[in-house]
Short mmCIF file of C-alpha atoms and ligand atoms in Angstrom, two decimals:
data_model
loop_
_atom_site.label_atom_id
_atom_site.label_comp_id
_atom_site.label_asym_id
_atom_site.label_seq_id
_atom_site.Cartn_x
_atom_site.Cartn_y
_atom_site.Cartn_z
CA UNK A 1 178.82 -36.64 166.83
CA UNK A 2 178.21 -39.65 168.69
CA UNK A 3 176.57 -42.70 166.80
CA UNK A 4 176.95 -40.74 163.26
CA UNK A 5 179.64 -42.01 160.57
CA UNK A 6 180.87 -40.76 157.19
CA UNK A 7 182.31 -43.95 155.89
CA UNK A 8 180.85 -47.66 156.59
CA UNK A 9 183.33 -50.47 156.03
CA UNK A 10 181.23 -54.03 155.65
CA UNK A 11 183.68 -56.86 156.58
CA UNK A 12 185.18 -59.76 158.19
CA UNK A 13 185.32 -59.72 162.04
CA UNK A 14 188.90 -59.45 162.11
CA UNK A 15 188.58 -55.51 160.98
CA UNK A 16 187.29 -54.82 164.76
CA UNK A 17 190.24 -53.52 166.21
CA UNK A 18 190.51 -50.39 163.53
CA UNK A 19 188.21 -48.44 165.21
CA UNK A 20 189.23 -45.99 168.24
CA UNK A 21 186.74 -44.54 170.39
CA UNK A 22 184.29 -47.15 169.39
CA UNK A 23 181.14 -47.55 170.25
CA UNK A 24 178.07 -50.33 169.51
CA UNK A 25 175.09 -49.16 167.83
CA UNK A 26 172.18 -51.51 167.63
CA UNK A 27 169.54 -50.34 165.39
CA UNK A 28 166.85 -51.96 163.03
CA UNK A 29 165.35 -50.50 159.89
CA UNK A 30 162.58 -50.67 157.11
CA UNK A 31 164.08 -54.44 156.42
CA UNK A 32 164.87 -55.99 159.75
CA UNK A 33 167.89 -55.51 161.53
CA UNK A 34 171.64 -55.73 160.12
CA UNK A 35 173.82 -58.50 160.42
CA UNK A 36 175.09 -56.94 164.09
CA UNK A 37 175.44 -54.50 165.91
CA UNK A 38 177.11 -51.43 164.24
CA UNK A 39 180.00 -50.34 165.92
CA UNK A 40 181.07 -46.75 165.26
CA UNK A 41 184.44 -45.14 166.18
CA UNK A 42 187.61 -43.27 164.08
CA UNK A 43 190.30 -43.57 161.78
CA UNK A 44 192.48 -40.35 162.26
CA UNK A 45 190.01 -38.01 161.66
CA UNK A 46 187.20 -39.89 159.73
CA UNK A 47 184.46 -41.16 161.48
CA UNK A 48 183.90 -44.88 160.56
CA UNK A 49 181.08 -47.36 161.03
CA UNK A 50 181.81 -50.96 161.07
CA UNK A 51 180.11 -53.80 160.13
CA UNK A 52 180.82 -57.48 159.83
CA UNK A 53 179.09 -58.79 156.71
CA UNK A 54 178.53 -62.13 158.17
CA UNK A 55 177.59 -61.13 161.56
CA UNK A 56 180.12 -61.34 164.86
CA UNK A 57 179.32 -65.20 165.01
CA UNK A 58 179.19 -65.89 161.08
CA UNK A 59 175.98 -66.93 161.44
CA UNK A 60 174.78 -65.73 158.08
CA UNK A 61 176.00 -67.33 154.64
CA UNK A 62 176.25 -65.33 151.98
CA UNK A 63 172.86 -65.99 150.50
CA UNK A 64 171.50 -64.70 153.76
CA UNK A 65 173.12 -61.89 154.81
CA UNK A 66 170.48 -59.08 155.52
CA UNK A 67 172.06 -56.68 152.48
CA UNK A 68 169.14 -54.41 152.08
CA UNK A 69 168.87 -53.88 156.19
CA UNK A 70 172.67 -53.00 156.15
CA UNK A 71 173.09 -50.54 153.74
CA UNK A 72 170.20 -48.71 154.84
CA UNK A 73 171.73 -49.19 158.44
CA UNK A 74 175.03 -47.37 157.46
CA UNK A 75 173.32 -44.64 155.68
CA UNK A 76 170.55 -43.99 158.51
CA UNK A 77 174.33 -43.66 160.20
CA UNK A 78 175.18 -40.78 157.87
CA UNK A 79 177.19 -43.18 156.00
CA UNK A 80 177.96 -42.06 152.29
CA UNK A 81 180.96 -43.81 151.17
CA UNK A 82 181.77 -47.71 151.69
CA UNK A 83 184.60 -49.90 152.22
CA UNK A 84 183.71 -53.77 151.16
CA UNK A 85 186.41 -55.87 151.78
CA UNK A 86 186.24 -59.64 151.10
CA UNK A 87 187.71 -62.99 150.10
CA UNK A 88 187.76 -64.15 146.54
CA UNK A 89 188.56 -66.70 144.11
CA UNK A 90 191.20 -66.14 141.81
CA UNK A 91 190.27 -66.80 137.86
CA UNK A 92 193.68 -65.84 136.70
CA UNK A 93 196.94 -67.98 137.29
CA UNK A 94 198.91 -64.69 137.23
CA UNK A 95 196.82 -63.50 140.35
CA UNK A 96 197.09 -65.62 143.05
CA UNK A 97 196.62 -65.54 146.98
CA UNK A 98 197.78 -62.60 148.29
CA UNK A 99 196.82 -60.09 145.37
CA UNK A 100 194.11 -57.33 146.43
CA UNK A 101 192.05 -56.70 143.39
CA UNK A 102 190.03 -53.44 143.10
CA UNK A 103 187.12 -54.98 140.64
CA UNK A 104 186.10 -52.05 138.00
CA UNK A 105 183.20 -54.46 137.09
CA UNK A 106 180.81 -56.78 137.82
CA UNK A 107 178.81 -59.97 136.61
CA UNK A 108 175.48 -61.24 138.68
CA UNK A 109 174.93 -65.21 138.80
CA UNK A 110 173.19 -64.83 141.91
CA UNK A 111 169.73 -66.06 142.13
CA UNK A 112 166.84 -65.22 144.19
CA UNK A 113 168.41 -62.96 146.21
CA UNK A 114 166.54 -59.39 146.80
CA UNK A 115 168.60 -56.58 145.04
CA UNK A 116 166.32 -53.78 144.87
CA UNK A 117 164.92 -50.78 147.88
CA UNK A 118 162.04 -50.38 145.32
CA UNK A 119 159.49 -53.43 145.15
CA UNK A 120 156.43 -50.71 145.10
CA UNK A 121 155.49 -47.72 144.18
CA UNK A 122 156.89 -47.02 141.09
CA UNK A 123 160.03 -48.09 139.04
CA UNK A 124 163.36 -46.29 140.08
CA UNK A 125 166.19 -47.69 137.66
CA UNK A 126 169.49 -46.84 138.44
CA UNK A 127 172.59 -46.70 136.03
CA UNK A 128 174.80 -49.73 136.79
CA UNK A 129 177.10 -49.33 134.08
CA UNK A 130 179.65 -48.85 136.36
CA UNK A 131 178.99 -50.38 139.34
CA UNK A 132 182.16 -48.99 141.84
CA UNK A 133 182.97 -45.79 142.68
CA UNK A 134 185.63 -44.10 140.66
CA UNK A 135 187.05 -42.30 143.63
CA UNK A 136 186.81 -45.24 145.99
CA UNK A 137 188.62 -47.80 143.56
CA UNK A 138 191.24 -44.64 142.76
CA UNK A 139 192.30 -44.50 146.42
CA UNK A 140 192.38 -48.18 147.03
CA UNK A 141 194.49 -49.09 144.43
CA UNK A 142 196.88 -46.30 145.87
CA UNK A 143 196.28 -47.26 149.12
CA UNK A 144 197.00 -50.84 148.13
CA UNK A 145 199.77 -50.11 146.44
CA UNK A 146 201.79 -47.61 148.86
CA UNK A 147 201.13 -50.86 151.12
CA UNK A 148 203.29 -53.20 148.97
CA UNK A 149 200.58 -55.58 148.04
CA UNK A 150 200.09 -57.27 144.54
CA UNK A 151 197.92 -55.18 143.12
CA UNK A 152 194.97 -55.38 140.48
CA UNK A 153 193.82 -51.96 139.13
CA UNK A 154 190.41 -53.46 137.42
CA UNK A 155 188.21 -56.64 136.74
CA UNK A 156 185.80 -58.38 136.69
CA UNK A 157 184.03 -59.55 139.56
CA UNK A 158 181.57 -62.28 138.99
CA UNK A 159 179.63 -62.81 141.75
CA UNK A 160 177.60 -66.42 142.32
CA UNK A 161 174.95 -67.80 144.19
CA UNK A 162 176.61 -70.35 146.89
CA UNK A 163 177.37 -71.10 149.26
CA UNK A 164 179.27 -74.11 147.36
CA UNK A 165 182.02 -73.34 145.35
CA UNK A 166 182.08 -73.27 141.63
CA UNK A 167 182.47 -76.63 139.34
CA UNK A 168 185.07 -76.49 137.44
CA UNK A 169 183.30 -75.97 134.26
CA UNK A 170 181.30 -73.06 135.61
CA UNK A 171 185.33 -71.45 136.56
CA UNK A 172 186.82 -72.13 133.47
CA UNK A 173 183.31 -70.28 131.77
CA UNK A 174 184.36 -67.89 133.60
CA UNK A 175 187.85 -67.39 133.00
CA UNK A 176 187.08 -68.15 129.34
CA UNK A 177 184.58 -64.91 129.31
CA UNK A 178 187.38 -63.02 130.38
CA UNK A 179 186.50 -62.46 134.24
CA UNK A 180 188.72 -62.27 137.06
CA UNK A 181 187.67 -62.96 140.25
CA UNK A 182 184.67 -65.05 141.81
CA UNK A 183 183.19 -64.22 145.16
CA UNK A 184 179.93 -64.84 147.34
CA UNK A 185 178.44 -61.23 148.73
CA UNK A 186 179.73 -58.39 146.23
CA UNK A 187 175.95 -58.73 145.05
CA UNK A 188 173.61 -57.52 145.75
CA UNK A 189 175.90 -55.39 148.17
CA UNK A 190 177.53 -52.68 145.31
CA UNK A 191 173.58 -52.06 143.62
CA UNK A 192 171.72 -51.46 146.78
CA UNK A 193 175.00 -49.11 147.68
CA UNK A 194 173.76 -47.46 144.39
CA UNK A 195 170.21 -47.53 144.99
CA UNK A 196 171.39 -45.32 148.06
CA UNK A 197 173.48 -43.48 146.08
CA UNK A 198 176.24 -44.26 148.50
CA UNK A 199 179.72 -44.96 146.76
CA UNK A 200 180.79 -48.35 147.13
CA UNK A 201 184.38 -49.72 146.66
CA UNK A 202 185.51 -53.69 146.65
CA UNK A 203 188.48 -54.57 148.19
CA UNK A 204 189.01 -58.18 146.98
CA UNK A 205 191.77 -60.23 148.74
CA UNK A 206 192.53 -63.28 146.65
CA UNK A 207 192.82 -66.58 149.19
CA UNK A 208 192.60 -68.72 146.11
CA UNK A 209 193.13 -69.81 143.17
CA UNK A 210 189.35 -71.03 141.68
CA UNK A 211 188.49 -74.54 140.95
CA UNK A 212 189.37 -74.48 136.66
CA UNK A 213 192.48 -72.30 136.87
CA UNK A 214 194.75 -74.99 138.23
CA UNK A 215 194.21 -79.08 137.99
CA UNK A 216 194.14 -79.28 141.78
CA UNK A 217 191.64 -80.15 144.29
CA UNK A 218 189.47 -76.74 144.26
CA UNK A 219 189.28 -74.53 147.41
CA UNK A 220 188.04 -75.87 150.45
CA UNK A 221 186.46 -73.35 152.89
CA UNK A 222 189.09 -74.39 155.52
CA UNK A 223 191.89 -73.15 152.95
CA UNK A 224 189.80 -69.80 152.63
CA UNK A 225 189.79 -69.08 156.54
CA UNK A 226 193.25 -70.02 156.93
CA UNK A 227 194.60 -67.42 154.30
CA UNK A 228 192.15 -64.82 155.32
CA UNK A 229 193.07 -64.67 159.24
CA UNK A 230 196.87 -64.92 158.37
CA UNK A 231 196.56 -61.81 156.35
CA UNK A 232 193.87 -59.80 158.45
CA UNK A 233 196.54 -57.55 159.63
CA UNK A 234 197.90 -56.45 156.47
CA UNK A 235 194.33 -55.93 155.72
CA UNK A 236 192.91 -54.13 158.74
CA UNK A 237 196.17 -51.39 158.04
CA UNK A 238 194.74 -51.40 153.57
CA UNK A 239 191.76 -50.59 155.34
CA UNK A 240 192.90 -47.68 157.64
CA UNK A 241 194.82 -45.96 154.88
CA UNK A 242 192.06 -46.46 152.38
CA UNK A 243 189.79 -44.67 154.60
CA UNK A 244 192.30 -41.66 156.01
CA UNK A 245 192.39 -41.11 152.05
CA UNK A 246 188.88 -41.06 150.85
CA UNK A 247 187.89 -37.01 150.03
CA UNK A 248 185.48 -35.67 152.82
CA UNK A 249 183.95 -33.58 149.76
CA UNK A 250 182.20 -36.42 147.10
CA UNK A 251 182.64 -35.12 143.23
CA UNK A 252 181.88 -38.42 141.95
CA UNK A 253 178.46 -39.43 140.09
CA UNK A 254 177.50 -42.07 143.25
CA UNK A 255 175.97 -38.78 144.69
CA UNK A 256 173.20 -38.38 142.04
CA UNK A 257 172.27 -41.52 140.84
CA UNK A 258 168.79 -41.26 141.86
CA UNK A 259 168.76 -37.50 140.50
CA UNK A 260 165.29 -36.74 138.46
CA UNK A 261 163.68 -39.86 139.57
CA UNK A 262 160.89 -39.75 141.60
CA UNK A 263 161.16 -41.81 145.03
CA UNK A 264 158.21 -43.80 146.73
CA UNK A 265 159.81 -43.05 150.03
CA UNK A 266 162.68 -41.27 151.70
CA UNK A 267 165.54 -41.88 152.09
CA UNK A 268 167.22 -41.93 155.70
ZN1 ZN B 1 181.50 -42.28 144.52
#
């Protein structure tokens, strides 16, 4: 049992402490190693390997976080549902700091980042249509809301390059398109999930509201850390419950998305 996990959670460092039994895992893969060491442990009676997106020392920005070499990490773990918690920007007055949103969609405005296993070899393409698990977003929105927090069933996430912050043009394009929420690493992180036919669920804490939805200064990054660690409790126990509620048994389509297609390598 040791070193092997059902469900990965990639997050901030503050998540740490929601692991008993835990143990550090350093391993490398295919595309270098993670951003840390993967520490493994439990939540009640799921076996749970954590991650910190940014690495232990937030050394990598969100353009260079090692995506690729951690979801292959947390699958080589026996990983096959995941947990992505993270801080957003708010493109909606009505939702401010505080809400959780559970995205049901997703816009790319990233650039240059890597978002595919499958450079060579042939072409796999996966259905993106719908790019978070149904099961995953159906028991974090429960989850969420058995917790008392302002809930968002649905959305759209649009995700962008950084690490600056939006103009204020760019945020009201974005509000104008109808979008809700704007963050930094929800892509390529929810297509290489995909491409690993893991199920992948966004748990999006608003710390913000984003630069065009109110005439004020914008967010500073200061303003982002502030909110996040004053609410990494609440989050850490969203977390726990999320995870104690997942199904052991998958029914949902994550599980076949590369069915009929013909890989250039295996999968670990
Ligand atoms: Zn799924």
């Amino acid at each position: 049992m040791a070193n092997r996990a059902d469900i990965g959670v990639i997050g901030g460092s503050g998540l740490y402490s929601l692991l008993d039994d835990a143990q550090e895992v350093e391993l490398t893969t295919p595309y270098g190693p993670p951003s840390d060491v993967v520490t493994v442990g439990r939540i009640g009676a799921r076996s749970v390997a954590f991650l910190p997106r940014h690495g232990r020392d937030h050394r990598y920005p969100p353009h260079r976080i090692p995506y690729r070499a951690n979801l292959w990490a947390l699958r080589s773990l026996g990983v096959r549902q995941v947990l992505a918690p993270s801080a957003v920007g708010s493109l909606r007055a009505e939702h401010g700091p505080g809400a959780i949103v559970v995205p049901d969609q997703l816009v790319d405005r990233t650039s240059g980042r890597v978002q595919t296993y499958y450079d060579a070899g042939g072409a796999v393409h996966v259905s993106f249509a719908d790019p978070y698990c149904p099961t995953g977003r159906a028991v974090a929105v429960s989850a969420a809301r058995s917790g008392g927090w302002d809930i968002v069933d649905g959305g759209t996430l649009v995700v962008i390059e950084g690490p600056r912050f939006s103009t204020r043009a760019e945020s009201q394009w974005f509000a104008r398109n109808g979008w809700t929420i704007v963050g930094m690493t929800g892509f390529p992180e929810a297509v290489l999930a995909r491409e690993l036919t893991l199920c992948y669920t966004s748990l999006s804490l608003v710390t913000d509201h984003d630069a065009g939805v109110e005439a004020g200064e914008g967010v500073t990054h200061e303003e982002v850390l502030r909110f996040f660690a004053t609410n990494v409790t609440k989050m850490r126990s969203l977390v726990a419950d999320a995870v104690e509620a997942l199904p052991e048994e998958r029914t949902c389509a994550c599980s076949s998305a590369l069915d009929g297609i013909k890989l250039p390598f295996d999968l670990p």
